[in-house]
Coordinates of C-alpha atoms in Angstrom, one line a residue:
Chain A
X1 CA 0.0 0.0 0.0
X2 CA 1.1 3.3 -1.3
X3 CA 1.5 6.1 1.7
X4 CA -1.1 8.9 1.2
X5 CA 1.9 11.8 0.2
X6 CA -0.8 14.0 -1.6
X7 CA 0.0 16.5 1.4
X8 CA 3.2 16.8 0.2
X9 CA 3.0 17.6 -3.1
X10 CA 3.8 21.1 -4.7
X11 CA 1.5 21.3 -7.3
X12 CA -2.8 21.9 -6.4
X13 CA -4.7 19.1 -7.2
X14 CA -7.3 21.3 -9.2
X15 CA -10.8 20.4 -10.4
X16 CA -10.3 19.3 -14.2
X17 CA -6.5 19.3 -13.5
X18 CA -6.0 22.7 -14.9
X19 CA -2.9 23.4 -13.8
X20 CA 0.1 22.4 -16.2
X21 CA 3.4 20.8 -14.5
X22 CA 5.3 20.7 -17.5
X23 CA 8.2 21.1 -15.6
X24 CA 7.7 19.4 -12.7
X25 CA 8.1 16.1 -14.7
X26 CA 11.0 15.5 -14.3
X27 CA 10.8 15.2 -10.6
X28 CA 7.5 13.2 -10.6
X29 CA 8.4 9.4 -10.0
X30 CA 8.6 8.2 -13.6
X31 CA 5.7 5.4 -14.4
X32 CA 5.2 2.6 -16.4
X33 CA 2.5 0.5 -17.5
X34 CA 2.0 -2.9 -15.3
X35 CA 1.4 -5.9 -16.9
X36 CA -2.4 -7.1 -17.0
X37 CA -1.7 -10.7 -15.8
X38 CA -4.1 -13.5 -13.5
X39 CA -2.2 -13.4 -10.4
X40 CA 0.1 -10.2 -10.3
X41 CA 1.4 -10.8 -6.7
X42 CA 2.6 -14.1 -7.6
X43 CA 4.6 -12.5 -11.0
X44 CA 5.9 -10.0 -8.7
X45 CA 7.2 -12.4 -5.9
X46 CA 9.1 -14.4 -9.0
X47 CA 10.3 -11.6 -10.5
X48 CA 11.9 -10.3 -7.2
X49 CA 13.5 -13.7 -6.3
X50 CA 14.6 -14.2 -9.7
X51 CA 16.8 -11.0 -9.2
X52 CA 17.5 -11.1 -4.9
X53 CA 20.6 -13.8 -5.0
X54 CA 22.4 -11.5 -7.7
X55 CA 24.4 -8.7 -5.7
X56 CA 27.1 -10.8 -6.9
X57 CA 30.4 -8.3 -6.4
X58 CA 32.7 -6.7 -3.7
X59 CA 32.3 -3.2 -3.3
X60 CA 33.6 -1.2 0.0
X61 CA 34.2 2.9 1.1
X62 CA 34.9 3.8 3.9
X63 CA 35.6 7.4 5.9
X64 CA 38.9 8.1 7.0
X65 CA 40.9 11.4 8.2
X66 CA 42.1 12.9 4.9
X67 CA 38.5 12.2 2.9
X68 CA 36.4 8.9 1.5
X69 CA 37.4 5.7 0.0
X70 CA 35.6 4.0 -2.6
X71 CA 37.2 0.4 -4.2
X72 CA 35.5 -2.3 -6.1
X73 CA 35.8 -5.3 -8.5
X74 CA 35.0 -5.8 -11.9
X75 CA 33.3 -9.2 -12.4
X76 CA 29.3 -9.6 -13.4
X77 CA 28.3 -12.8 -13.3
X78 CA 25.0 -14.8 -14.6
X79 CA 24.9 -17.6 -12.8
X80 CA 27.8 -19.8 -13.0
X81 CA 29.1 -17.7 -16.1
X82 CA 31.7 -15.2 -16.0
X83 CA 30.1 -12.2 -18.4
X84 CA 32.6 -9.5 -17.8
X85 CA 35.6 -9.1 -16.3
X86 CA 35.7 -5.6 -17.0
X87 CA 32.8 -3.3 -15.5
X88 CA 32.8 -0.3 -14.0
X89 CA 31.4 -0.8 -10.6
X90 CA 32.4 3.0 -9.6
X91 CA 29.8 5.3 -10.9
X92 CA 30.9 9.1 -11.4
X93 CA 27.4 10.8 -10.6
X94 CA 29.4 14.6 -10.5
X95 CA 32.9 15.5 -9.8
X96 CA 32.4 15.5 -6.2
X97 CA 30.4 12.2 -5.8
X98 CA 30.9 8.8 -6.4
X99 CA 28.7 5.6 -6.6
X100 CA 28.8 2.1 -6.4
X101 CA 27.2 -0.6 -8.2
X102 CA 26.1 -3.7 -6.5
X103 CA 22.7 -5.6 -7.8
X104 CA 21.3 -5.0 -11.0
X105 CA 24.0 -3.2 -12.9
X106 CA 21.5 -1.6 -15.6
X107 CA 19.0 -0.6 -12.3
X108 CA 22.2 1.1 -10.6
X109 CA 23.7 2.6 -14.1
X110 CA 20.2 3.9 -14.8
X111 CA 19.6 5.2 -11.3
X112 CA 23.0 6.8 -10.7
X113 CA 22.9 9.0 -13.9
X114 CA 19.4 10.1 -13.1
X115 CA 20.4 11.0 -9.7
X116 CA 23.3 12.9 -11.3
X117 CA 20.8 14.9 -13.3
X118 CA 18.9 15.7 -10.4
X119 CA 21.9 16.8 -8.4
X120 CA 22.6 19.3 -11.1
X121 CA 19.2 20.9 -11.5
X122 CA 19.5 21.3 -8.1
X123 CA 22.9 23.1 -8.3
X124 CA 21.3 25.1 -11.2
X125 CA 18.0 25.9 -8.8
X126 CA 19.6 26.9 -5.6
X127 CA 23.1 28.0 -6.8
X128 CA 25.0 25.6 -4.2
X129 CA 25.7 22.0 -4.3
X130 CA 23.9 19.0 -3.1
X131 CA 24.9 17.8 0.3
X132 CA 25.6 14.0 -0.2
X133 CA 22.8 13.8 2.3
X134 CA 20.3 15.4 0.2
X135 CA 21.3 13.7 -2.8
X136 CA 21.9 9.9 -1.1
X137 CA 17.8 10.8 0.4
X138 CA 16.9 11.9 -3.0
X139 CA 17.8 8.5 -4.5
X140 CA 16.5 6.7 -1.6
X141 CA 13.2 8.1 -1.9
X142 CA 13.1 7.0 -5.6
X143 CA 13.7 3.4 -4.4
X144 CA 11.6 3.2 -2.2
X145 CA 8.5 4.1 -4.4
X146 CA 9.9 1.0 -6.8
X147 CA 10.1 -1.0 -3.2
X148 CA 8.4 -4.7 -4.2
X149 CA 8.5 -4.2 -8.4
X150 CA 12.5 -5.8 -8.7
X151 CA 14.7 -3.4 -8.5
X152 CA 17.9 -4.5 -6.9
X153 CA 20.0 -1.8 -6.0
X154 CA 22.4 -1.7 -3.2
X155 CA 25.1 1.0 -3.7
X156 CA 26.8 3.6 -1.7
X157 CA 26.9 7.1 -2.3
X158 CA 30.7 9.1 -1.0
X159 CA 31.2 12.6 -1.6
X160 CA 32.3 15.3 0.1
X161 CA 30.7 18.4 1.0
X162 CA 30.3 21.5 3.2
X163 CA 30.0 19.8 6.2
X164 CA 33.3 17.3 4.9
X165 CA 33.1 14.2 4.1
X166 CA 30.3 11.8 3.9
X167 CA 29.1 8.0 3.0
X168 CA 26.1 7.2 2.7
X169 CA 24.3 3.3 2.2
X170 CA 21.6 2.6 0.2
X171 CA 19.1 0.0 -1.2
X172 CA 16.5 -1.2 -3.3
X173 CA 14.2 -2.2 -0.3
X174 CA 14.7 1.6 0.3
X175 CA 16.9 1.4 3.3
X176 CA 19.2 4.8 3.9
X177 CA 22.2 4.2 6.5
X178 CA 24.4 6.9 7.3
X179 CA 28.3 5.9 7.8
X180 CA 31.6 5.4 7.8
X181 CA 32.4 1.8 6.7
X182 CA 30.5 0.3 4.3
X183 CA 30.8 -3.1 2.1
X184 CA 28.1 -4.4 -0.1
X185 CA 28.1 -7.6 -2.3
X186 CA 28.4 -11.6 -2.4
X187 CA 31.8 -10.7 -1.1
X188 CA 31.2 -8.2 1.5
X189 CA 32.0 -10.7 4.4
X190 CA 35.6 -11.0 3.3
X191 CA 36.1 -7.7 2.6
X192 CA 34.8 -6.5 6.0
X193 CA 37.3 -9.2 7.7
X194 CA 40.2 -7.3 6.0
X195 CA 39.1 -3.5 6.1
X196 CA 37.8 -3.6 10.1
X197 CA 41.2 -5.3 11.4
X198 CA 43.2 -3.2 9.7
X199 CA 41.3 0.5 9.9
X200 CA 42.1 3.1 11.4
X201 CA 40.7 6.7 11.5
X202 CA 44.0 8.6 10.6
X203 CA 45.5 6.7 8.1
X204 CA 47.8 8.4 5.5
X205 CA 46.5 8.6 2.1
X206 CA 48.6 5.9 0.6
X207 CA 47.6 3.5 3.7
X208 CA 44.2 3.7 3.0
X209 CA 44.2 2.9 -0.7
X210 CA 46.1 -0.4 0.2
X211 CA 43.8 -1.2 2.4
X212 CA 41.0 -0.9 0.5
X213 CA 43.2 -2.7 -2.1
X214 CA 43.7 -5.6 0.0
X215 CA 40.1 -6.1 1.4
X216 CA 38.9 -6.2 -2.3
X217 CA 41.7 -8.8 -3.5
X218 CA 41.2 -11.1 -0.4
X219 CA 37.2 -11.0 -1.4
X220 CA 37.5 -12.0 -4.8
X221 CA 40.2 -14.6 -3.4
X222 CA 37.4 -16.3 -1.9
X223 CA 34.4 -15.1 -3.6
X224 CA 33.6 -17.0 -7.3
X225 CA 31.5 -13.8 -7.9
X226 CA 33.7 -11.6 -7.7
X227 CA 37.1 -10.3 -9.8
X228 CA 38.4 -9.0 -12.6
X229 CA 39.9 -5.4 -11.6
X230 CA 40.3 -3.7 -8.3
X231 CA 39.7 0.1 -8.9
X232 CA 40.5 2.0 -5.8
X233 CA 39.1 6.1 -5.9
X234 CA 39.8 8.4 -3.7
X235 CA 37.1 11.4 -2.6
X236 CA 38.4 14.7 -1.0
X237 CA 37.8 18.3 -1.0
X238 CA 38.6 18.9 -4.7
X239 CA 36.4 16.3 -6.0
X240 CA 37.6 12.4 -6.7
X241 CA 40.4 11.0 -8.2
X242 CA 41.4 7.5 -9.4
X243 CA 44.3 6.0 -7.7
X244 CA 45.1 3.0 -8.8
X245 CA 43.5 -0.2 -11.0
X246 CA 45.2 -3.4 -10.5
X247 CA 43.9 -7.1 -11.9
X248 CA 43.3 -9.2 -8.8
X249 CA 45.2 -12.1 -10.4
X250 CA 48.5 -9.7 -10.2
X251 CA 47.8 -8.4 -6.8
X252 CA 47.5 -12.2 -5.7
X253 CA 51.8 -12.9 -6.8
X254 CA 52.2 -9.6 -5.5
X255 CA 50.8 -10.3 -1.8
X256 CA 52.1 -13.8 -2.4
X257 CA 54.9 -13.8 -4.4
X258 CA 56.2 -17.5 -5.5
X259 CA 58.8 -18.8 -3.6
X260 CA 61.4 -21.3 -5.1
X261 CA 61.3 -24.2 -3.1
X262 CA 64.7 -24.8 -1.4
X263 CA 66.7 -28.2 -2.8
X264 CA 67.2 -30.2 0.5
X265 CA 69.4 -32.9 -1.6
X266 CA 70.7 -32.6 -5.0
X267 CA 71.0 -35.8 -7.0
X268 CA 74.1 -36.2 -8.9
X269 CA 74.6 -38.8 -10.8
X270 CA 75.7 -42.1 -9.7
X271 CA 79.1 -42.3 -10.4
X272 CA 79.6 -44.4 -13.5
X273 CA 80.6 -48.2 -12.0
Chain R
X1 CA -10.7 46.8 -22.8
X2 CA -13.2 45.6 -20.7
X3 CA -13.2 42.6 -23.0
X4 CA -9.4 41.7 -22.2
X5 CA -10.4 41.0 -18.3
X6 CA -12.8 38.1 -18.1
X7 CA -10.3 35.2 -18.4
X8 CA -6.8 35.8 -16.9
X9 CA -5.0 33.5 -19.5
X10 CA -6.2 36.3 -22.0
X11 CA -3.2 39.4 -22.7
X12 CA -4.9 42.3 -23.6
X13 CA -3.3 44.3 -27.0
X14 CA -0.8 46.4 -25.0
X15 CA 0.5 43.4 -23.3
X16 CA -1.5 43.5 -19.9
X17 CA -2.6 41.1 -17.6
X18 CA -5.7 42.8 -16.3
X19 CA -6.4 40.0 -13.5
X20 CA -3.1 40.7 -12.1
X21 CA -3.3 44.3 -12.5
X22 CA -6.3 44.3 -10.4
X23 CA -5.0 42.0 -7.8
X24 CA -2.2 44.5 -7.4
X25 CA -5.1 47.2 -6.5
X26 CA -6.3 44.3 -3.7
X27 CA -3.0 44.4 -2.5
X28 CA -2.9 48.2 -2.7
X29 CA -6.0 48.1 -0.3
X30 CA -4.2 45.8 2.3
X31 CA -2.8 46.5 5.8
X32 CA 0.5 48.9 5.6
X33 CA 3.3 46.3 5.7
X34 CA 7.1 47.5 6.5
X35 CA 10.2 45.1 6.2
X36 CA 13.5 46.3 7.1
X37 CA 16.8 44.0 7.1
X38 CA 19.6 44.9 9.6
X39 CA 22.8 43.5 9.4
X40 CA 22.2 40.6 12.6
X41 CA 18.3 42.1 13.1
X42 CA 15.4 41.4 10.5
X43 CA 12.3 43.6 11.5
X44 CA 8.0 43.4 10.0
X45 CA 6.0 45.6 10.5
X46 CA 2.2 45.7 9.9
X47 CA -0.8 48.1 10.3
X48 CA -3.0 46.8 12.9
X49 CA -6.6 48.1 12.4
X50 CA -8.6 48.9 15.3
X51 CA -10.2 45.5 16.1
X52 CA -13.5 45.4 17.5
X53 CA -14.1 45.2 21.0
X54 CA -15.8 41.6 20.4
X55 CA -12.7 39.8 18.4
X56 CA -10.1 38.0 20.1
X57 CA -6.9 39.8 18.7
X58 CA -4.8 37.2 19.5
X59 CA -6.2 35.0 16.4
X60 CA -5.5 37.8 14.1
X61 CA -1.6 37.0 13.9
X62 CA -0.6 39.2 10.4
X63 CA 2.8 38.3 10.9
X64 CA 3.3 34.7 10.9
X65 CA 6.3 32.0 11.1
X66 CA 6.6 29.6 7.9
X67 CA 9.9 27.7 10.1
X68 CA 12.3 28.6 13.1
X69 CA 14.3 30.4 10.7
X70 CA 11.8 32.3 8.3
X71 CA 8.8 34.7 9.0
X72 CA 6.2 36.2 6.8
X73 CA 4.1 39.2 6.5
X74 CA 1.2 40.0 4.0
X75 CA -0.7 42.6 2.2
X76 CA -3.7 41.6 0.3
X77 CA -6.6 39.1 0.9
X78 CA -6.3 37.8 4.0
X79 CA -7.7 34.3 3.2
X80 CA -5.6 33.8 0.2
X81 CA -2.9 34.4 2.8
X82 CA -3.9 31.6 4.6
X83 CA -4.0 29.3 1.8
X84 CA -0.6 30.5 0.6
X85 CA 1.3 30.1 4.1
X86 CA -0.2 26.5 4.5
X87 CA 1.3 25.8 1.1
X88 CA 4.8 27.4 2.3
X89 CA 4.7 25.5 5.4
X90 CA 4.1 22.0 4.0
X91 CA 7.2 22.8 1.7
X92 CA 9.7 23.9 4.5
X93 CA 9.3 20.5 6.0
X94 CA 9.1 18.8 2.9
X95 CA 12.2 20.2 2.2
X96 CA 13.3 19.2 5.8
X97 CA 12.3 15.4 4.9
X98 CA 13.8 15.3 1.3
X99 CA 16.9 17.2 1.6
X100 CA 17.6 16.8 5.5
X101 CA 18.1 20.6 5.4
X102 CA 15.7 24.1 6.5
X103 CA 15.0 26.0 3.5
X104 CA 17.4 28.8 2.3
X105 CA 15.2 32.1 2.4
X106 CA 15.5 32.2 -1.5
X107 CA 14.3 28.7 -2.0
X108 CA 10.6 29.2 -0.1
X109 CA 10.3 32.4 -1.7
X110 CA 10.7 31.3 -5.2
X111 CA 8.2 28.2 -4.4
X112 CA 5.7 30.7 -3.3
X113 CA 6.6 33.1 -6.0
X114 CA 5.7 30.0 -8.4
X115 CA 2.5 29.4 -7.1
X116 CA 1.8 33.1 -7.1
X117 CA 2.7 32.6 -10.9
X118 CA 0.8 29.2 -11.3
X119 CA -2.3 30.8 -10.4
X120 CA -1.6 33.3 -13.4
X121 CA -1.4 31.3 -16.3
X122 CA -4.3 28.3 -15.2
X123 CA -8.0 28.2 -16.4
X124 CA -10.3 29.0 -14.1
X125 CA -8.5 30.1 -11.1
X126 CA -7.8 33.9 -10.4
X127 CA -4.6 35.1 -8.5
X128 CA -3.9 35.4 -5.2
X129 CA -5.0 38.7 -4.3
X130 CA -1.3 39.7 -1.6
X131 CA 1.8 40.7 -1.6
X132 CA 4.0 39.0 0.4
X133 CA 7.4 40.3 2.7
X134 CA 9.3 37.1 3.4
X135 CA 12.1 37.3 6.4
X136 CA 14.9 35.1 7.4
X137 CA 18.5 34.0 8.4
X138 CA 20.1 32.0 5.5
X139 CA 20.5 28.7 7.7
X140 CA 24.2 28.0 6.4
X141 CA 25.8 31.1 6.0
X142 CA 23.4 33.1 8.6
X143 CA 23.0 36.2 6.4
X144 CA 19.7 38.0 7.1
X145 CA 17.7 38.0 4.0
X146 CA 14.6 40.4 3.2
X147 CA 12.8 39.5 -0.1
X148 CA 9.1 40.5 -2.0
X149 CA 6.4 38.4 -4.0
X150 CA 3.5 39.9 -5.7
X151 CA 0.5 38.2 -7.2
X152 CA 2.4 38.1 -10.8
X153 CA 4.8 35.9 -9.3
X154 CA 8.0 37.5 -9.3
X155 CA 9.8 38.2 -6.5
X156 CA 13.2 39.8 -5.3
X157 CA 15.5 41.1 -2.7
X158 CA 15.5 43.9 -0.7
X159 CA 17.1 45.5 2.0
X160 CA 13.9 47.2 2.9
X161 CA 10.9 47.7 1.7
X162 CA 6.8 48.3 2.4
X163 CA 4.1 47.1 0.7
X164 CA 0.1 47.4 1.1
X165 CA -1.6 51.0 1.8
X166 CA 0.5 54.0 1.1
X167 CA 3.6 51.9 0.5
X168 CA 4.4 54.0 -1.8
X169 CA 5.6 56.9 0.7
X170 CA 6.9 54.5 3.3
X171 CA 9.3 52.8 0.7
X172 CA 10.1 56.8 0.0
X173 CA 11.0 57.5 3.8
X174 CA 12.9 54.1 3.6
X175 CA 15.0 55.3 0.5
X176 CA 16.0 58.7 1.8
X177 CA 16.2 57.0 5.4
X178 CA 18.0 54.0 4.7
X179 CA 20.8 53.1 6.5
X180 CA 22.9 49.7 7.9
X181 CA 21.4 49.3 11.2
X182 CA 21.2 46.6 13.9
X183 CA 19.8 45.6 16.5
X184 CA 17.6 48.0 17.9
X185 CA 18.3 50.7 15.5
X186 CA 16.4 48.4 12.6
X187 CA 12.9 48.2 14.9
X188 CA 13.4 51.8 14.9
X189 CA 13.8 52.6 11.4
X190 CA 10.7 50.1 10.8
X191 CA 8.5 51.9 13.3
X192 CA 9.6 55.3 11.8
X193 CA 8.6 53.7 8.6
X194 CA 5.1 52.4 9.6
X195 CA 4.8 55.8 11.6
X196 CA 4.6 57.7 8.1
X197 CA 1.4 56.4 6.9
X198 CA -0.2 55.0 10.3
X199 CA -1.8 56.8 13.5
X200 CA 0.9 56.6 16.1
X201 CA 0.4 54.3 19.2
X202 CA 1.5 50.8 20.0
X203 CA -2.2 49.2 19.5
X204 CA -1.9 50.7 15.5
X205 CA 1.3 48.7 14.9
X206 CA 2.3 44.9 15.0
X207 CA 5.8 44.6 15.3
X208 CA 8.4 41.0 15.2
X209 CA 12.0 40.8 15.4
X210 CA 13.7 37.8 14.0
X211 CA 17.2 37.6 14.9
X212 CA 19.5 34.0 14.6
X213 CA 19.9 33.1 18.3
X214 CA 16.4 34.0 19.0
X215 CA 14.0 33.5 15.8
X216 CA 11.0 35.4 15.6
X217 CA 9.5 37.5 18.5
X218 CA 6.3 39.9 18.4
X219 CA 7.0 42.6 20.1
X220 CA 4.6 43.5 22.6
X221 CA 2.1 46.7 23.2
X222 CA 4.3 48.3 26.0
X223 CA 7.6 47.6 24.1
X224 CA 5.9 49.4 21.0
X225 CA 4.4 52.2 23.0
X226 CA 8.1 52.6 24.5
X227 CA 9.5 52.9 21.0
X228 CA 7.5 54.7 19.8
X229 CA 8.0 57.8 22.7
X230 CA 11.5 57.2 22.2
X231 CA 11.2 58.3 18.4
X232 CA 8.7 60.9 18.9
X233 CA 11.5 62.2 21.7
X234 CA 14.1 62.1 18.9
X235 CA 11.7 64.1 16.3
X236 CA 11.0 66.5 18.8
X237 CA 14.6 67.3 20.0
X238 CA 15.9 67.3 16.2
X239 CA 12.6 70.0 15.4
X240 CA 14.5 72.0 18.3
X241 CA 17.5 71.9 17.2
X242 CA 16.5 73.3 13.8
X243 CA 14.2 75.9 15.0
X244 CA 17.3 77.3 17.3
X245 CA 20.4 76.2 15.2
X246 CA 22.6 78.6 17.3
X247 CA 21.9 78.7 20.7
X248 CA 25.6 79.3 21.9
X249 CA 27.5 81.8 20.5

């Protein structure tokens, strides 16, 4: 059941509907036809299982002294089959504010860049930036009026701000948490092993990225779903930059390089009788 | 040009809105409205007319709070007022729930602003019939902020400025009287203002104060009255003074 928001809306709900919103569209929540089907709950429930088990990836941010990290891997999966080893999973919405993808990669894509739109129109309207509150509630709010149709969206929105620097976790079942270490995805568990042993609040720069770095590798160690590419961005108070891009398989002989195995006993030859 | 009047989304041949022309004269038949913006002190200003000895004055607030941080005064219809500030409330704490932020002064202004304007280009609605003096403290950078809407919908910035019956000469005393003021000083220059154009006395007047650490505060009959001798003091010594410029020689 839809919550009655009719008090909340801007425009006057007029007698004949007289009054034109052309350009309020944009901001009303986009609609689509629904399928005229026998048992509509039922399609619905399959559809959202159907998509549920795939948030299969390994993203993380967290908040540290000098601004926000963001890392994540690169593998989609379908199943059992490998479809790309080389996604972006980072999502630039502006140059001060970073996403992640984790879930539906075309819901996320889709979402992002129309929360990046938004963010701008409201930088055109009221002459300041977004606060990565306002903009991680204005994408929650869309979610949350697709909440039960199959959207599968869990990303996290890191930018920085007026107030600094700020992190923000959210989902398709329209759940908003505000904080400062975040991992999402099939391989989350691993990653959060790694990241909360080895953080700490005033890390240098260079220590953070390698730690963000490590937590992805060791999750797609152990994680089939995820792989490919660890991207590592960094968000601070000129905007983000990418750091560093390094293919999981390499950061494995890096961490664990091979070691010749010492000869205990050489053989020589038997001396000829 | 009678026929140019009926139906507001109609422009007359010289490029008139008669509708809105006409809600201006409403407006122009309000209550004498004064805003003045110091540099930490905002200060409205309305004409209170005599109520009658049945009515409760305390449910005739003219100057009204929108959000902690903004305030409102009106010329004009006083029920389209009410209609409008319900509308301006709702959006401050929509605003509040979307953007986890107050509203900037600018931003509820230009929302009421585009309903004032909405209501000029729909079929079978007319405009709302006020002019509307919006005051508050910008809630990031806590600079004062004085702007004005009329029923065509646009609005802008001032640093003071009157509005309703006989704004015209208050806005004049405001020009040649204008000056950055605080604190006190701006409830003084307002009550000058108001004093122009409206019979002197405390229960004539309905003044608030908005300041950041405080909000909004109506001033009460006593404080007014007090003000009030105090500027009637001043007029009288500076009369002196002119009529006797050289009293020591």
């Amino acid at each position: 059941m839809k919550l009655d928001l009719s008090g909340f809306e801007s425009t006057p709900s007029l007698h004949g509907g007289a009054v034109d919103d052309v350009g309020e569209d944009l901001f009303s929540r986009p609609s689509f036809q629904l399928p005229a089907c026998s048992d509509f709950d039922g399609f619905q429930k399959d559809a959202v299982q159907m998509v549920k088990p795939a948030k299969g990836t390994t993203t993380l941010a967290f908040i540290f002294k000098e601004g926000v990290i963001v890392a994540a891997d690169s593998r989609a999966s379908m199943g059992g089959y490998i479809s790309s080893q080389s996604v972006k999973k980072i999502i630039e919405i502006n140059p001060y504010m970073l996403g992640t993808m984790a879930g539906g990669a075309a819901d996320c894509q889709f979402w992002h860049r129309n929360l990046g739109i938004k963010c701008r129109l409201h930088e055109l309207a009221n002459k300041r930036r977004i606060s990565v509150t306002g903009a991680s509630k204005l994408l929650a709010n869309i979610l949350y009026s697709y909440r039960g149709m199959g959207l599968s969206v869990g990303t996290m929105i890191a930018g920085w701000d007026e107030k600094g620097p700020g992190l923000y976790y959210v989902d398709s079942e329209g759940g908003r948490l505000k904080g400062a270490r975040f991992s999402v995805g099939s391989g989350s568990p691993y990653a959060y092993g790694v990241l909360d042993s080895g953080y700490r609040y005033d890390m240098t720069k260079e220590e953070a990225a390698e730690l963000a770095r490590r937590a992805i590798y060791h999750a797609t160690f152990r994680d089939g779903a995820s792989g490919g590419v660890a991207s590592v961005y960094y968000v601070g108070p000129d905007g983000w930059t990418k750091l560093s891009g390094d293919d999981v398989g390499e950061l494995h002989y890096k961490y664990y390089p091979v070691v010749p195995t010492p000869i205990e006993q050489e053989m020589a030859d038997a001396p000829a009788a | 040009m009678a026929r140019y009047d009926r139906a507001i989304t109609v422009f007359s041949p010289d490029g008139h809105l008669f509708q809105v022309e006409y809600a201006l004269e409403a407006v122009r038949k309000g209550n004498a409205t004064v805003g003045v913006r110091g540099t930490d002190t905002i200060v409205l200003g309305v004409e209170k007319k005599s109520t009658p000895k049945l009515q409760d004055s305390r449910s005739v607030r003219k100057i009204v709070s929108l959000d902690t941080h903004i305030a409102l005064a009106c010329a004009g219809l006083k029920a389209d007022a009410r209609v409008l500030i319900n509308r301006a409330r709702i959006e401050c704490q929509s605003h509040r729930l979307t953007v986890e932020d107050p509203v900037t002064v600018e931003y509820i202004t230009r929302y009421i602003a585009g309903l004032q304007q909405k209501y000029t280009q729909s079929g079978g609605v007319r405009p709302f019939g006020l002019s509307t003096l919006i005051v508050g403290f910008d809630p990031y950078t806590g600079v004062p902020a004085l702007y004005q809407t009329d029923p065509s919908g646009t609005f802008s910035a001032w640093k003071a400025n009157a509005t309703g019956r006989n704004s015209n000469s208050m806005r004049e005393f405001l020009e040649k009287n204008y000056k950055e003021t605080s604190g006190q000083e701006t409830v003084k220059l307002a009550i000058r203002a108001l004093l122009e154009v409206v019979e002197s006395g405390g229960k004539n007047i309905e003044i608030a104060v908005m300041t950041k650490e405080r909000g909004l505060r109506q001033l009460d009959e006593a404080e007014i009255d007090a003000i009030v001798a105090e500027i009637e003091a001043e007029k009288a010594a500076a009369e002196a003074a002119k009529k006797t410029p050289s009293k020591d020689t």
